PDB file of C-alpha atoms in Angstrom:
ATOM      1  CA  MET S   1      53.245 -80.797  17.251  1.00  0.00           C
ATOM      2  CA  ILE S   2      51.029 -82.158  20.013  1.00  0.00           C
ATOM      3  CA  ASP S   3      53.248 -84.378  22.131  1.00  0.00           C
ATOM      4  CA  ASP S   4      55.468 -82.418  24.502  1.00  0.00           C
ATOM      5  CA  GLY S   5      54.095 -83.914  27.711  1.00  0.00           C
ATOM      6  CA  ARG S   6      51.934 -80.933  28.651  1.00  0.00           C
ATOM      7  CA  PRO S   7      48.145 -81.257  28.640  1.00  0.00           C
ATOM      8  CA  ILE S   8      46.823 -81.234  25.064  1.00  0.00           C
ATOM      9  CA  PHE S   9      44.275 -78.499  25.770  1.00  0.00           C
ATOM     10  CA  LEU S  10      47.120 -76.178  26.833  1.00  0.00           C
ATOM     11  CA  GLN S  11      49.021 -77.020  23.660  1.00  0.00           C
ATOM     12  CA  ILE S  12      45.930 -76.177  21.568  1.00  0.00           C
ATOM     13  CA  ALA S  13      45.558 -72.871  23.433  1.00  0.00           C
ATOM     14  CA  GLU S  14      49.240 -72.072  22.890  1.00  0.00           C
ATOM     15  CA  MET S  15      49.000 -72.822  19.162  1.00  0.00           C
ATOM     16  CA  ILE S  16      46.147 -70.351  18.858  1.00  0.00           C
ATOM     17  CA  GLU S  17      48.060 -67.812  20.952  1.00  0.00           C
ATOM     18  CA  ASN S  18      51.068 -68.214  18.644  1.00  0.00           C
ATOM     19  CA  SER S  19      48.853 -67.591  15.622  1.00  0.00           C
ATOM     20  CA  ILE S  20      47.545 -64.417  17.238  1.00  0.00           C
ATOM     21  CA  ILE S  21      51.033 -63.213  18.150  1.00  0.00           C
ATOM     22  CA  ASP S  22      52.490 -63.888  14.692  1.00  0.00           C
ATOM     23  CA  GLY S  23      49.516 -62.199  13.025  1.00  0.00           C
ATOM     24  CA  SER S  24      48.126 -65.200  11.168  1.00  0.00           C
ATOM     25  CA  LEU S  25      44.987 -64.818  13.324  1.00  0.00           C
ATOM     26  CA  ALA S  26      44.029 -61.151  13.378  1.00  0.00           C
ATOM     27  CA  GLU S  27      42.041 -59.461  16.095  1.00  0.00           C
ATOM     28  CA  GLU S  28      38.313 -59.945  15.520  1.00  0.00           C
ATOM     29  CA  ALA S  29      39.051 -62.922  13.218  1.00  0.00           C
ATOM     30  CA  GLN S  30      37.140 -66.147  13.689  1.00  0.00           C
ATOM     31  CA  VAL S  31      39.199 -69.020  15.077  1.00  0.00           C
ATOM     32  CA  PRO S  32      38.797 -72.650  13.968  1.00  0.00           C
ATOM     33  CA  SER S  33      35.885 -74.421  15.595  1.00  0.00           C
ATOM     34  CA  THR S  34      36.180 -77.121  18.220  1.00  0.00           C
ATOM     35  CA  ASN S  35      35.327 -79.755  15.612  1.00  0.00           C
ATOM     36  CA  GLU S  36      37.839 -78.370  13.095  1.00  0.00           C
ATOM     37  CA  LEU S  37      40.601 -78.387  15.702  1.00  0.00           C
ATOM     38  CA  ALA S  38      39.652 -81.876  16.854  1.00  0.00           C
ATOM     39  CA  ALA S  39      39.643 -83.277  13.312  1.00  0.00           C
ATOM     40  CA  PHE S  40      42.882 -81.568  12.308  1.00  0.00           C
ATOM     41  CA  HIS S  41      44.822 -82.640  15.407  1.00  0.00           C
ATOM     42  CA  ARG S  42      42.986 -85.968  15.804  1.00  0.00           C
ATOM     43  CA  ILE S  43      41.956 -85.256  19.356  1.00  0.00           C
ATOM     44  CA  ASN S  44      38.724 -85.400  21.302  1.00  0.00           C
ATOM     45  CA  PRO S  45      36.444 -82.393  20.584  1.00  0.00           C
ATOM     46  CA  ALA S  46      36.069 -81.884  24.353  1.00  0.00           C
ATOM     47  CA  THR S  47      39.839 -81.408  24.614  1.00  0.00           C
ATOM     48  CA  ALA S  48      39.830 -78.862  21.788  1.00  0.00           C
ATOM     49  CA  GLY S  49      36.883 -77.132  23.444  1.00  0.00           C
ATOM     50  CA  LYS S  50      38.757 -76.978  26.729  1.00  0.00           C
ATOM     51  CA  GLY S  51      41.671 -75.245  24.973  1.00  0.00           C
ATOM     52  CA  LEU S  52      39.324 -72.680  23.453  1.00  0.00           C
ATOM     53  CA  GLY S  53      37.540 -72.261  26.783  1.00  0.00           C
ATOM     54  CA  HIS S  54      40.869 -71.572  28.441  1.00  0.00           C
ATOM     55  CA  LEU S  55      41.433 -68.680  26.012  1.00  0.00           C
ATOM     56  CA  VAL S  56      37.905 -67.373  26.582  1.00  0.00           C
ATOM     57  CA  ALA S  57      38.523 -67.390  30.347  1.00  0.00           C
ATOM     58  CA  ASP S  58      41.780 -65.463  29.747  1.00  0.00           C
ATOM     59  CA  GLY S  59      39.958 -62.838  27.679  1.00  0.00           C
ATOM     60  CA  ILE S  60      41.830 -63.736  24.479  1.00  0.00           C
ATOM     61  CA  LEU S  61      38.778 -65.106  22.657  1.00  0.00           C
ATOM     62  CA  TYR S  62      35.094 -64.343  22.876  1.00  0.00           C
ATOM     63  CA  LYS S  63      32.010 -66.247  21.750  1.00  0.00           C
ATOM     64  CA  LYS S  64      29.382 -65.074  19.307  1.00  0.00           C
ATOM     65  CA  ARG S  65      26.448 -67.301  20.029  1.00  0.00           C
ATOM     66  CA  GLY S  66      25.622 -69.526  17.080  1.00  0.00           C
ATOM     67  CA  ILE S  67      28.555 -68.206  15.014  1.00  0.00           C
ATOM     68  CA  GLY S  68      31.783 -69.218  16.730  1.00  0.00           C
ATOM     69  CA  MET S  69      34.799 -67.891  18.608  1.00  0.00           C
ATOM     70  CA  PHE S  70      36.673 -64.726  17.712  1.00  0.00           C
ATOM     71  CA  VAL S  71      39.915 -63.055  18.719  1.00  0.00           C
ATOM     72  CA  THR S  72      39.381 -60.217  21.187  1.00  0.00           C
ATOM     73  CA  THR S  73      40.530 -56.722  20.266  1.00  0.00           C
ATOM     74  CA  GLY S  74      43.804 -56.148  22.115  1.00  0.00           C
ATOM     75  CA  ALA S  75      44.552 -59.884  22.412  1.00  0.00           C
ATOM     76  CA  ARG S  76      47.886 -59.649  20.580  1.00  0.00           C
ATOM     77  CA  ASP S  77      49.211 -56.925  22.878  1.00  0.00           C
ATOM     78  CA  ALA S  78      47.938 -58.753  25.968  1.00  0.00           C
ATOM     79  CA  LEU S  79      49.615 -61.991  24.889  1.00  0.00           C
ATOM     80  CA  ARG S  80      52.887 -60.267  24.069  1.00  0.00           C
ATOM     81  CA  PHE S  81      52.879 -58.572  27.479  1.00  0.00           C
ATOM     82  CA  ARG S  82      52.229 -61.889  29.284  1.00  0.00           C
ATOM     83  CA  ARG S  83      54.889 -63.686  27.287  1.00  0.00           C
ATOM     84  CA  ARG S  84      57.442 -60.952  27.986  1.00  0.00           C
ATOM     85  CA  GLU S  85      56.735 -61.233  31.694  1.00  0.00           C
ATOM     86  CA  ARG S  86      57.068 -65.027  31.524  1.00  0.00           C
ATOM     87  CA  PHE S  87      60.284 -64.675  29.487  1.00  0.00           C
ATOM     88  CA  ALA S  88      61.774 -62.387  32.135  1.00  0.00           C
ATOM     89  CA  ASP S  89      60.828 -64.797  34.926  1.00  0.00           C
ATOM     90  CA  GLN S  90      62.006 -67.951  33.153  1.00  0.00           C
ATOM     91  CA  TYR S  91      65.163 -66.705  31.451  1.00  0.00           C
ATOM     92  CA  VAL S  92      66.329 -63.244  32.461  1.00  0.00           C
ATOM     93  CA  THR S  93      66.067 -63.633  36.237  1.00  0.00           C
ATOM     94  CA  PRO S  94      68.127 -66.867  36.301  1.00  0.00           C
ATOM     95  CA  LEU S  95      70.603 -65.354  33.811  1.00  0.00           C
ATOM     96  CA  VAL S  96      71.174 -62.330  36.017  1.00  0.00           C
ATOM     97  CA  ALA S  97      71.534 -64.513  39.120  1.00  0.00           C
ATOM     98  CA  GLU S  98      74.172 -66.698  37.422  1.00  0.00           C
ATOM     99  CA  ALA S  99      75.965 -63.655  35.999  1.00  0.00           C
ATOM    100  CA  ARG S 100      76.257 -62.206  39.516  1.00  0.00           C
ATOM    101  CA  LYS S 101      77.785 -65.453  40.767  1.00  0.00           C
ATOM    102  CA  LEU S 102      80.346 -65.278  37.942  1.00  0.00           C
ATOM    103  CA  GLY S 103      81.088 -61.591  38.469  1.00  0.00           C
ATOM    104  CA  LEU S 104      79.762 -60.598  35.039  1.00  0.00           C
ATOM    105  CA  GLY S 105      78.526 -57.063  34.561  1.00  0.00           C
ATOM    106  CA  PRO S 106      75.721 -55.853  32.295  1.00  0.00           C
ATOM    107  CA  ASP S 107      78.125 -54.904  29.485  1.00  0.00           C
ATOM    108  CA  GLU S 108      79.688 -58.375  29.440  1.00  0.00           C
ATOM    109  CA  ILE S 109      76.261 -60.013  29.402  1.00  0.00           C
ATOM    110  CA  MET S 110      75.120 -57.769  26.553  1.00  0.00           C
ATOM    111  CA  THR S 111      78.249 -58.610  24.563  1.00  0.00           C
ATOM    112  CA  MET S 112      77.614 -62.331  25.029  1.00  0.00           C
ATOM    113  CA  ILE S 113      73.992 -61.933  23.924  1.00  0.00           C
ATOM    114  CA  ALA S 114      74.953 -59.792  20.925  1.00  0.00           C
ATOM    115  CA  ASP S 115      77.587 -62.326  19.845  1.00  0.00           C
ATOM    116  CA  ARG S 116      75.100 -65.169  19.954  1.00  0.00           C
ATOM    117  CA  ALA S 117      72.346 -63.159  18.299  1.00  0.00           C
ATOM    118  CA  ALA S 118      74.704 -62.479  15.375  1.00  0.00           C
ATOM    119  CA  GLY S 119      74.536 -66.145  14.438  1.00  0.00           C
ATOM    120  CA  PRO S 120      76.073 -69.542  15.031  1.00  0.00           C
ATOM    121  CA  ALA S 121      79.411 -68.692  13.389  1.00  0.00           C
ATOM    122  CA  THR S 122      80.062 -65.886  15.871  1.00  0.00           C
ATOM    123  CA  ALA S 123      78.952 -67.948  18.858  1.00  0.00           C
ATOM    124  CA  SER S 124      81.166 -70.877  17.849  1.00  0.00           C
ATOM    125  CA  ARG S 125      84.162 -68.540  17.492  1.00  0.00           C
ATOM    126  CA  GLU S 126      83.441 -67.258  20.997  1.00  0.00           C
ATOM    127  CA  GLY S 127      83.572 -70.809  22.320  1.00  0.00           C
ATOM    128  CA  ALA S 128      86.976 -71.312  20.681  1.00  0.00           C
ATOM    129  CA  ARG S 129      88.539 -68.391  22.555  1.00  0.00           C
TER     130      ARG S 129
END
C-alpha cells in the first residue's frame, strides 16, 4: 500500500488515521511501535517515527514515556471533522462550480448522486439515456 508517490511518513500517518476512523484502533488504544511499523512495511524506523510524530503534533496520538504511543480521546471525531472539511474542499466545491456552469440545480445534482450511490447498474443505465 506504500507507493502512491506521496512521502512515506504521510502514508504511514494516514494508515493509522484510517484505522482510528474505521474503529480498528480505539481511542486510548496503543498504536504499533516505530519498529513494528518499520518491520511490517519494510521502511526505515526514522520514517515510521516521523509518521507517528506527525500524528502527535496533530494531537491525534500522545506518548506515554517508556510505554508507547496511544490514540487521544476525541481523535476519531477530530479526524472525521478534518476529513469532511477536506472532502468539501476537494470534491464538493468543484462539483458545485461545474454544476453552475452546466445550469444544474441542487435537485438535479442530488438525483445524479443518488443514482450513482444506488450502484453501478443504475449509474450505467443513466449513461445509456
